[in-house]
PDB file of C-alpha atoms in Angstrom:
ATOM      1  CA  UNK A 804     -32.144 -77.719   2.606  1.00  0.00           C
ATOM      2  CA  UNK A 805     -29.066 -76.487   4.411  1.00  0.00           C
ATOM      3  CA  UNK A 806     -25.762 -75.232   3.021  1.00  0.00           C
ATOM      4  CA  UNK A 807     -22.703 -75.877   5.199  1.00  0.00           C
ATOM      5  CA  UNK A 808     -19.799 -73.487   4.708  1.00  0.00           C
ATOM      6  CA  UNK A 809     -16.502 -74.037   6.525  1.00  0.00           C
ATOM      7  CA  UNK A 810     -13.706 -71.452   6.753  1.00  0.00           C
ATOM      8  CA  UNK A 811     -10.408 -71.620   8.635  1.00  0.00           C
ATOM      9  CA  UNK A 812     -10.311 -68.396  10.667  1.00  0.00           C
ATOM     10  CA  UNK A 813      -6.707 -68.864  11.752  1.00  0.00           C
ATOM     11  CA  UNK A 814      -5.575 -67.962   8.220  1.00  0.00           C
ATOM     12  CA  UNK A 815      -6.341 -64.254   8.532  1.00  0.00           C
ATOM     13  CA  UNK A 816      -2.640 -63.474   8.017  1.00  0.00           C
ATOM     14  CA  UNK A 817      -1.930 -66.058   5.312  1.00  0.00           C
ATOM     15  CA  UNK A 818      -1.706 -64.816   1.739  1.00  0.00           C
ATOM     16  CA  UNK A 819      -1.854 -66.397  -1.699  1.00  0.00           C
ATOM     17  CA  UNK A 820       1.399 -65.739  -3.522  1.00  0.00           C
ATOM     18  CA  UNK A 821      -0.292 -65.200  -6.903  1.00  0.00           C
ATOM     19  CA  UNK A 822      -2.194 -62.068  -5.981  1.00  0.00           C
ATOM     20  CA  UNK A 823      -1.322 -61.366  -2.307  1.00  0.00           C
ATOM     21  CA  UNK A 824      -4.955 -61.684  -1.228  1.00  0.00           C
ATOM     22  CA  UNK A 825      -5.449 -63.019   2.263  1.00  0.00           C
ATOM     23  CA  UNK A 826      -7.127 -66.370   2.684  1.00  0.00           C
ATOM     24  CA  UNK A 827      -9.683 -64.644   4.888  1.00  0.00           C
ATOM     25  CA  UNK A 828     -10.545 -62.264   2.051  1.00  0.00           C
ATOM     26  CA  UNK A 829     -10.817 -65.132  -0.445  1.00  0.00           C
ATOM     27  CA  UNK A 830     -13.021 -67.090   1.956  1.00  0.00           C
ATOM     28  CA  UNK A 831     -15.389 -64.140   2.303  1.00  0.00           C
ATOM     29  CA  UNK A 832     -15.512 -63.753  -1.491  1.00  0.00           C
ATOM     30  CA  UNK A 833     -16.289 -67.447  -1.916  1.00  0.00           C
ATOM     31  CA  UNK A 834     -19.018 -67.222   0.715  1.00  0.00           C
ATOM     32  CA  UNK A 835     -20.570 -64.232  -1.055  1.00  0.00           C
ATOM     33  CA  UNK A 836     -20.441 -66.140  -4.371  1.00  0.00           C
ATOM     34  CA  UNK A 837     -22.164 -69.085  -2.683  1.00  0.00           C
ATOM     35  CA  UNK A 838     -24.942 -66.830  -1.386  1.00  0.00           C
ATOM     36  CA  UNK A 839     -25.411 -65.379  -4.878  1.00  0.00           C
ATOM     37  CA  UNK A 840     -26.347 -68.797  -6.258  1.00  0.00           C
ATOM     38  CA  UNK A 841     -30.118 -68.766  -6.700  1.00  0.00           C
ATOM     39  CA  UNK A 842     -30.242 -72.504  -6.079  1.00  0.00           C
ATOM     40  CA  UNK A 843     -29.406 -71.761  -2.421  1.00  0.00           C
ATOM     41  CA  UNK A 844     -31.839 -68.876  -2.025  1.00  0.00           C
ATOM     42  CA  UNK A 845     -34.341 -71.031  -0.090  1.00  0.00           C
ATOM     43  CA  UNK A 846     -31.653 -72.765   1.960  1.00  0.00           C
ATOM     44  CA  UNK A 847     -30.490 -71.977   5.428  1.00  0.00           C
ATOM     45  CA  UNK A 848     -26.746 -71.456   5.626  1.00  0.00           C
ATOM     46  CA  UNK A 849     -24.658 -72.715   8.528  1.00  0.00           C
ATOM     47  CA  UNK A 850     -21.171 -71.211   8.657  1.00  0.00           C
ATOM     48  CA  UNK A 851     -18.472 -72.942  10.664  1.00  0.00           C
ATOM     49  CA  UNK A 852     -15.607 -70.579  11.370  1.00  0.00           C
ATOM     50  CA  UNK A 853     -13.225 -73.391  12.153  1.00  0.00           C
ATOM     51  CA  UNK A 854      -9.828 -73.735  13.834  1.00  0.00           C
ATOM     52  CA  UNK A 855     -10.892 -71.491  16.673  1.00  0.00           C
ATOM     53  CA  UNK A 856      -8.180 -72.915  18.933  1.00  0.00           C
ATOM     54  CA  UNK A 857      -5.444 -72.030  16.421  1.00  0.00           C
ATOM     55  CA  UNK A 858      -7.051 -68.631  15.837  1.00  0.00           C
ATOM     56  CA  UNK A 859      -6.826 -67.818  19.557  1.00  0.00           C
ATOM     57  CA  UNK A 860      -3.163 -68.773  19.585  1.00  0.00           C
ATOM     58  CA  UNK A 861      -2.366 -66.845  16.418  1.00  0.00           C
ATOM     59  CA  UNK A 862      -3.964 -63.653  17.761  1.00  0.00           C
ATOM     60  CA  UNK A 863      -1.069 -63.516  20.253  1.00  0.00           C
ATOM     61  CA  UNK A 864       1.561 -63.855  17.505  1.00  0.00           C
ATOM     62  CA  UNK A 865       0.233 -61.961  14.497  1.00  0.00           C
ATOM     63  CA  UNK A 866      -1.596 -58.660  14.282  1.00  0.00           C
ATOM     64  CA  UNK A 867      -5.255 -59.084  13.301  1.00  0.00           C
ATOM     65  CA  UNK A 868      -5.239 -55.618  11.764  1.00  0.00           C
ATOM     66  CA  UNK A 869      -2.286 -54.672   9.601  1.00  0.00           C
ATOM     67  CA  UNK A 870      -1.538 -51.419   7.834  1.00  0.00           C
ATOM     68  CA  UNK A 871       1.451 -52.529   5.816  1.00  0.00           C
ATOM     69  CA  UNK A 872       5.008 -53.471   6.742  1.00  0.00           C
ATOM     70  CA  UNK A 873       5.528 -56.122   9.392  1.00  0.00           C
ATOM     71  CA  UNK A 874       8.729 -57.805  10.487  1.00  0.00           C
ATOM     72  CA  UNK A 875       9.012 -61.540  11.103  1.00  0.00           C
ATOM     73  CA  UNK A 876      11.746 -63.789  12.431  1.00  0.00           C
ATOM     74  CA  UNK A 877      12.864 -67.105  10.910  1.00  0.00           C
ATOM     75  CA  UNK A 878      10.073 -68.974  12.715  1.00  0.00           C
ATOM     76  CA  UNK A 879       7.527 -66.752  10.948  1.00  0.00           C
ATOM     77  CA  UNK A 880       6.654 -64.995  14.215  1.00  0.00           C
ATOM     78  CA  UNK A 881       6.260 -61.265  14.662  1.00  0.00           C
ATOM     79  CA  UNK A 882       9.384 -59.604  16.011  1.00  0.00           C
ATOM     80  CA  UNK A 883      10.288 -56.152  17.261  1.00  0.00           C
ATOM     81  CA  UNK A 884      13.513 -56.016  15.243  1.00  0.00           C
ATOM     82  CA  UNK A 885      14.014 -52.865  13.242  1.00  0.00           C
ATOM     83  CA  UNK A 886      15.143 -53.038   9.631  1.00  0.00           C
ATOM     84  CA  UNK A 887      18.923 -53.301   9.541  1.00  0.00           C
ATOM     85  CA  UNK A 888      19.262 -53.543  13.315  1.00  0.00           C
ATOM     86  CA  UNK A 889      19.581 -57.293  13.789  1.00  0.00           C
ATOM     87  CA  UNK A 890      22.003 -59.304  15.836  1.00  0.00           C
ATOM     88  CA  UNK A 891      24.274 -62.244  15.093  1.00  0.00           C
ATOM     89  CA  UNK A 892      21.454 -64.777  15.333  1.00  0.00           C
ATOM     90  CA  UNK A 893      19.085 -62.800  13.141  1.00  0.00           C
ATOM     91  CA  UNK A 894      20.915 -60.156  11.123  1.00  0.00           C
ATOM     92  CA  UNK A 895      17.845 -58.840   9.297  1.00  0.00           C
ATOM     93  CA  UNK A 896      14.197 -59.556   9.819  1.00  0.00           C
ATOM     94  CA  UNK A 897      12.285 -60.483   6.652  1.00  0.00           C
ATOM     95  CA  UNK A 898       9.712 -57.876   5.658  1.00  0.00           C
ATOM     96  CA  UNK A 899       6.183 -58.458   4.449  1.00  0.00           C
ATOM     97  CA  UNK A 900       3.928 -55.788   3.078  1.00  0.00           C
ATOM     98  CA  UNK A 901       0.419 -56.758   4.109  1.00  0.00           C
ATOM     99  CA  UNK A 902      -2.844 -54.967   4.627  1.00  0.00           C
ATOM    100  CA  UNK A 903      -5.747 -56.706   6.269  1.00  0.00           C
ATOM    101  CA  UNK A 904      -8.867 -55.911   8.253  1.00  0.00           C
ATOM    102  CA  UNK A 905      -8.311 -52.179   7.880  1.00  0.00           C
ATOM    103  CA  UNK A 906     -11.921 -51.510   8.905  1.00  0.00           C
ATOM    104  CA  UNK A 907     -11.514 -53.441  12.183  1.00  0.00           C
ATOM    105  CA  UNK A 908     -12.185 -51.127  15.146  1.00  0.00           C
ATOM    106  CA  UNK A 909     -11.854 -53.585  18.030  1.00  0.00           C
ATOM    107  CA  UNK A 910      -9.082 -54.275  20.497  1.00  0.00           C
ATOM    108  CA  UNK A 911      -5.813 -55.808  19.322  1.00  0.00           C
ATOM    109  CA  UNK A 912      -3.410 -58.065  21.156  1.00  0.00           C
ATOM    110  CA  UNK A 913      -0.078 -56.756  22.390  1.00  0.00           C
ATOM    111  CA  UNK A 914       2.242 -59.072  20.448  1.00  0.00           C
ATOM    112  CA  UNK A 915       5.175 -58.339  22.737  1.00  0.00           C
ATOM    113  CA  UNK A 916       3.282 -58.863  26.014  1.00  0.00           C
ATOM    114  CA  UNK A 917       5.287 -60.426  28.793  1.00  0.00           C
ATOM    115  CA  UNK A 918       4.221 -62.612  30.445  1.00  0.00           C
ATOM    116  CA  UNK A 919       2.203 -63.846  27.446  1.00  0.00           C
ATOM    117  CA  UNK A 920      -1.583 -64.031  27.405  1.00  0.00           C
ATOM    118  CA  UNK A 921      -3.272 -67.021  29.007  1.00  0.00           C
ATOM    119  CA  UNK A 922      -5.427 -68.739  26.379  1.00  0.00           C
ATOM    120  CA  UNK A 923      -7.510 -70.788  28.812  1.00  0.00           C
ATOM    121  CA  UNK A 924     -10.281 -68.180  29.035  1.00  0.00           C
ATOM    122  CA  UNK A 925      -9.016 -66.639  32.275  1.00  0.00           C
ATOM    123  CA  UNK A 926      -7.162 -63.660  30.745  1.00  0.00           C
ATOM    124  CA  UNK A 927      -9.703 -60.844  30.673  1.00  0.00           C
ATOM    125  CA  UNK A 928      -7.615 -58.625  28.393  1.00  0.00           C
ATOM    126  CA  UNK A 929      -7.105 -61.360  25.805  1.00  0.00           C
ATOM    127  CA  UNK A 930     -10.735 -62.507  25.987  1.00  0.00           C
ATOM    128  CA  UNK A 931     -11.759 -58.954  25.073  1.00  0.00           C
ATOM    129  CA  UNK A 932      -9.483 -59.027  22.028  1.00  0.00           C
ATOM    130  CA  UNK A 933     -10.757 -62.478  21.075  1.00  0.00           C
ATOM    131  CA  UNK A 934     -14.421 -61.456  21.419  1.00  0.00           C
ATOM    132  CA  UNK A 935     -13.903 -58.292  19.362  1.00  0.00           C
ATOM    133  CA  UNK A 936     -12.234 -60.227  16.528  1.00  0.00           C
ATOM    134  CA  UNK A 937     -14.957 -62.897  16.589  1.00  0.00           C
ATOM    135  CA  UNK A 938     -17.668 -60.225  16.451  1.00  0.00           C
ATOM    136  CA  UNK A 939     -15.879 -58.610  13.515  1.00  0.00           C
ATOM    137  CA  UNK A 940     -15.598 -61.897  11.588  1.00  0.00           C
ATOM    138  CA  UNK A 941     -19.214 -62.797  12.285  1.00  0.00           C
ATOM    139  CA  UNK A 942     -20.319 -59.395  11.013  1.00  0.00           C
ATOM    140  CA  UNK A 943     -18.191 -59.750   7.851  1.00  0.00           C
ATOM    141  CA  UNK A 944     -19.868 -63.071   7.006  1.00  0.00           C
ATOM    142  CA  UNK A 945     -23.343 -61.723   7.753  1.00  0.00           C
ATOM    143  CA  UNK A 946     -22.664 -58.689   5.537  1.00  0.00           C
ATOM    144  CA  UNK A 947     -22.088 -61.072   2.624  1.00  0.00           C
ATOM    145  CA  UNK A 948     -25.840 -61.704   2.725  1.00  0.00           C
ATOM    146  CA  UNK A 949     -26.672 -58.004   2.430  1.00  0.00           C
ATOM    147  CA  UNK A 950     -27.706 -56.453  -0.876  1.00  0.00           C
ATOM    148  CA  UNK A 951     -28.260 -59.735  -2.700  1.00  0.00           C
ATOM    149  CA  UNK A 952     -30.258 -59.393  -5.950  1.00  0.00           C
ATOM    150  CA  UNK A 953     -32.979 -61.525  -4.308  1.00  0.00           C
ATOM    151  CA  UNK A 954     -34.334 -61.941  -0.812  1.00  0.00           C
ATOM    152  CA  UNK A 955     -33.030 -64.845   1.228  1.00  0.00           C
ATOM    153  CA  UNK A 956     -35.840 -66.826   2.784  1.00  0.00           C
ATOM    154  CA  UNK A 957     -33.833 -68.531   5.514  1.00  0.00           C
ATOM    155  CA  UNK A 958     -31.139 -67.373   7.889  1.00  0.00           C
ATOM    156  CA  UNK A 959     -27.389 -67.525   8.176  1.00  0.00           C
ATOM    157  CA  UNK A 960     -26.153 -69.272  11.318  1.00  0.00           C
ATOM    158  CA  UNK A 961     -22.544 -68.732  12.360  1.00  0.00           C
ATOM    159  CA  UNK A 962     -20.565 -70.911  14.760  1.00  0.00           C
ATOM    160  CA  UNK A 963     -16.965 -70.738  15.925  1.00  0.00           C
ATOM    161  CA  UNK A 964     -15.665 -74.291  16.028  1.00  0.00           C
ATOM    162  CA  UNK A 965     -12.657 -76.443  16.648  1.00  0.00           C
ATOM    163  CA  UNK A 966     -12.526 -79.673  14.656  1.00  0.00           C
ATOM    164  CA  UNK A 967     -11.553 -81.652  17.756  1.00  0.00           C
ATOM    165  CA  UNK A 968     -14.416 -80.165  19.815  1.00  0.00           C
ATOM    166  CA  UNK A 969     -16.978 -82.851  20.623  1.00  0.00           C
ATOM    167  CA  UNK A 970     -19.641 -80.159  21.071  1.00  0.00           C
ATOM    168  CA  UNK A 971     -19.627 -79.462  17.312  1.00  0.00           C
ATOM    169  CA  UNK A 972     -22.285 -82.108  16.716  1.00  0.00           C
ATOM    170  CA  UNK A 973     -24.519 -80.421  19.292  1.00  0.00           C
ATOM    171  CA  UNK A 974     -24.118 -77.078  17.508  1.00  0.00           C
ATOM    172  CA  UNK A 975     -24.950 -78.664  14.156  1.00  0.00           C
ATOM    173  CA  UNK A 976     -28.035 -80.374  15.575  1.00  0.00           C
ATOM    174  CA  UNK A 977     -29.251 -77.173  17.236  1.00  0.00           C
ATOM    175  CA  UNK A 978     -28.855 -75.246  13.975  1.00  0.00           C
ATOM    176  CA  UNK A 979     -30.641 -78.004  12.059  1.00  0.00           C
ATOM    177  CA  UNK A 980     -33.507 -78.009  14.592  1.00  0.00           C
ATOM    178  CA  UNK A 981     -33.836 -74.234  14.243  1.00  0.00           C
ATOM    179  CA  UNK A 982     -33.914 -74.490  10.447  1.00  0.00           C
ATOM    180  CA  UNK A 983     -36.520 -77.264  10.504  1.00  0.00           C
ATOM    181  CA  UNK A 984     -38.679 -75.466  13.061  1.00  0.00           C
ATOM    182  CA  UNK A 985     -38.583 -72.224  11.095  1.00  0.00           C
ATOM    183  CA  UNK A 986     -39.419 -74.052   7.847  1.00  0.00           C
ATOM    184  CA  UNK A 987     -42.324 -75.872   9.536  1.00  0.00           C
ATOM    185  CA  UNK A 988     -43.719 -72.659  10.969  1.00  0.00           C
ATOM    186  CA  UNK A 989     -43.482 -70.972   7.565  1.00  0.00           C
ATOM    187  CA  UNK A 990     -45.234 -73.911   5.878  1.00  0.00           C
ATOM    188  CA  UNK A 991     -48.239 -73.719   8.198  1.00  0.00           C
ATOM    189  CA  UNK A 992     -48.387 -69.925   7.933  1.00  0.00           C
ATOM    190  CA  UNK A 993     -47.450 -69.261  11.544  1.00  0.00           C
ATOM    191  CA  UNK A 994     -44.327 -67.383  10.484  1.00  0.00           C
ATOM    192  CA  UNK A 995     -43.981 -65.012   7.571  1.00  0.00           C
TER     193      UNK A 995
END
């Protein structure tokens, strides 16, 4: 059997009002809870980190790693305005106190870069930032499978997807083939 888990990775800077936890944090907690269910212990897990296209765009507008206070304009975009130093159009920038991904060690996007990053894959600087954040997210999901009270028999497969990407079906089929092949090899004793 296979468990499919889908998480929207573009919500790394979106918070629940009730407890100010980020949706990314809640998604990781839910994934860990899913892995803790013994009923899934013999199942392969395929994780779709979805909305990759929106994630790429958001990395240029919102800091992936945040230590605390950030300033935003009325369009909910990061701004360089200082507290109390607005202008007629935007007298004061709203303040949010947020902390996220404090253990992230990778590159971060320059939110005030001009001209802006090219998101078509040709901007080497941005692609480095994007790859570092993807590696970090992949590692966070894989770490959820560490230190379980039982040993998982099958693997965790992680894919970055966009819901409008026609290649998604190919990724799903390749993961399913891998799961079936591994299970078959284990059944005949060729793989331990």
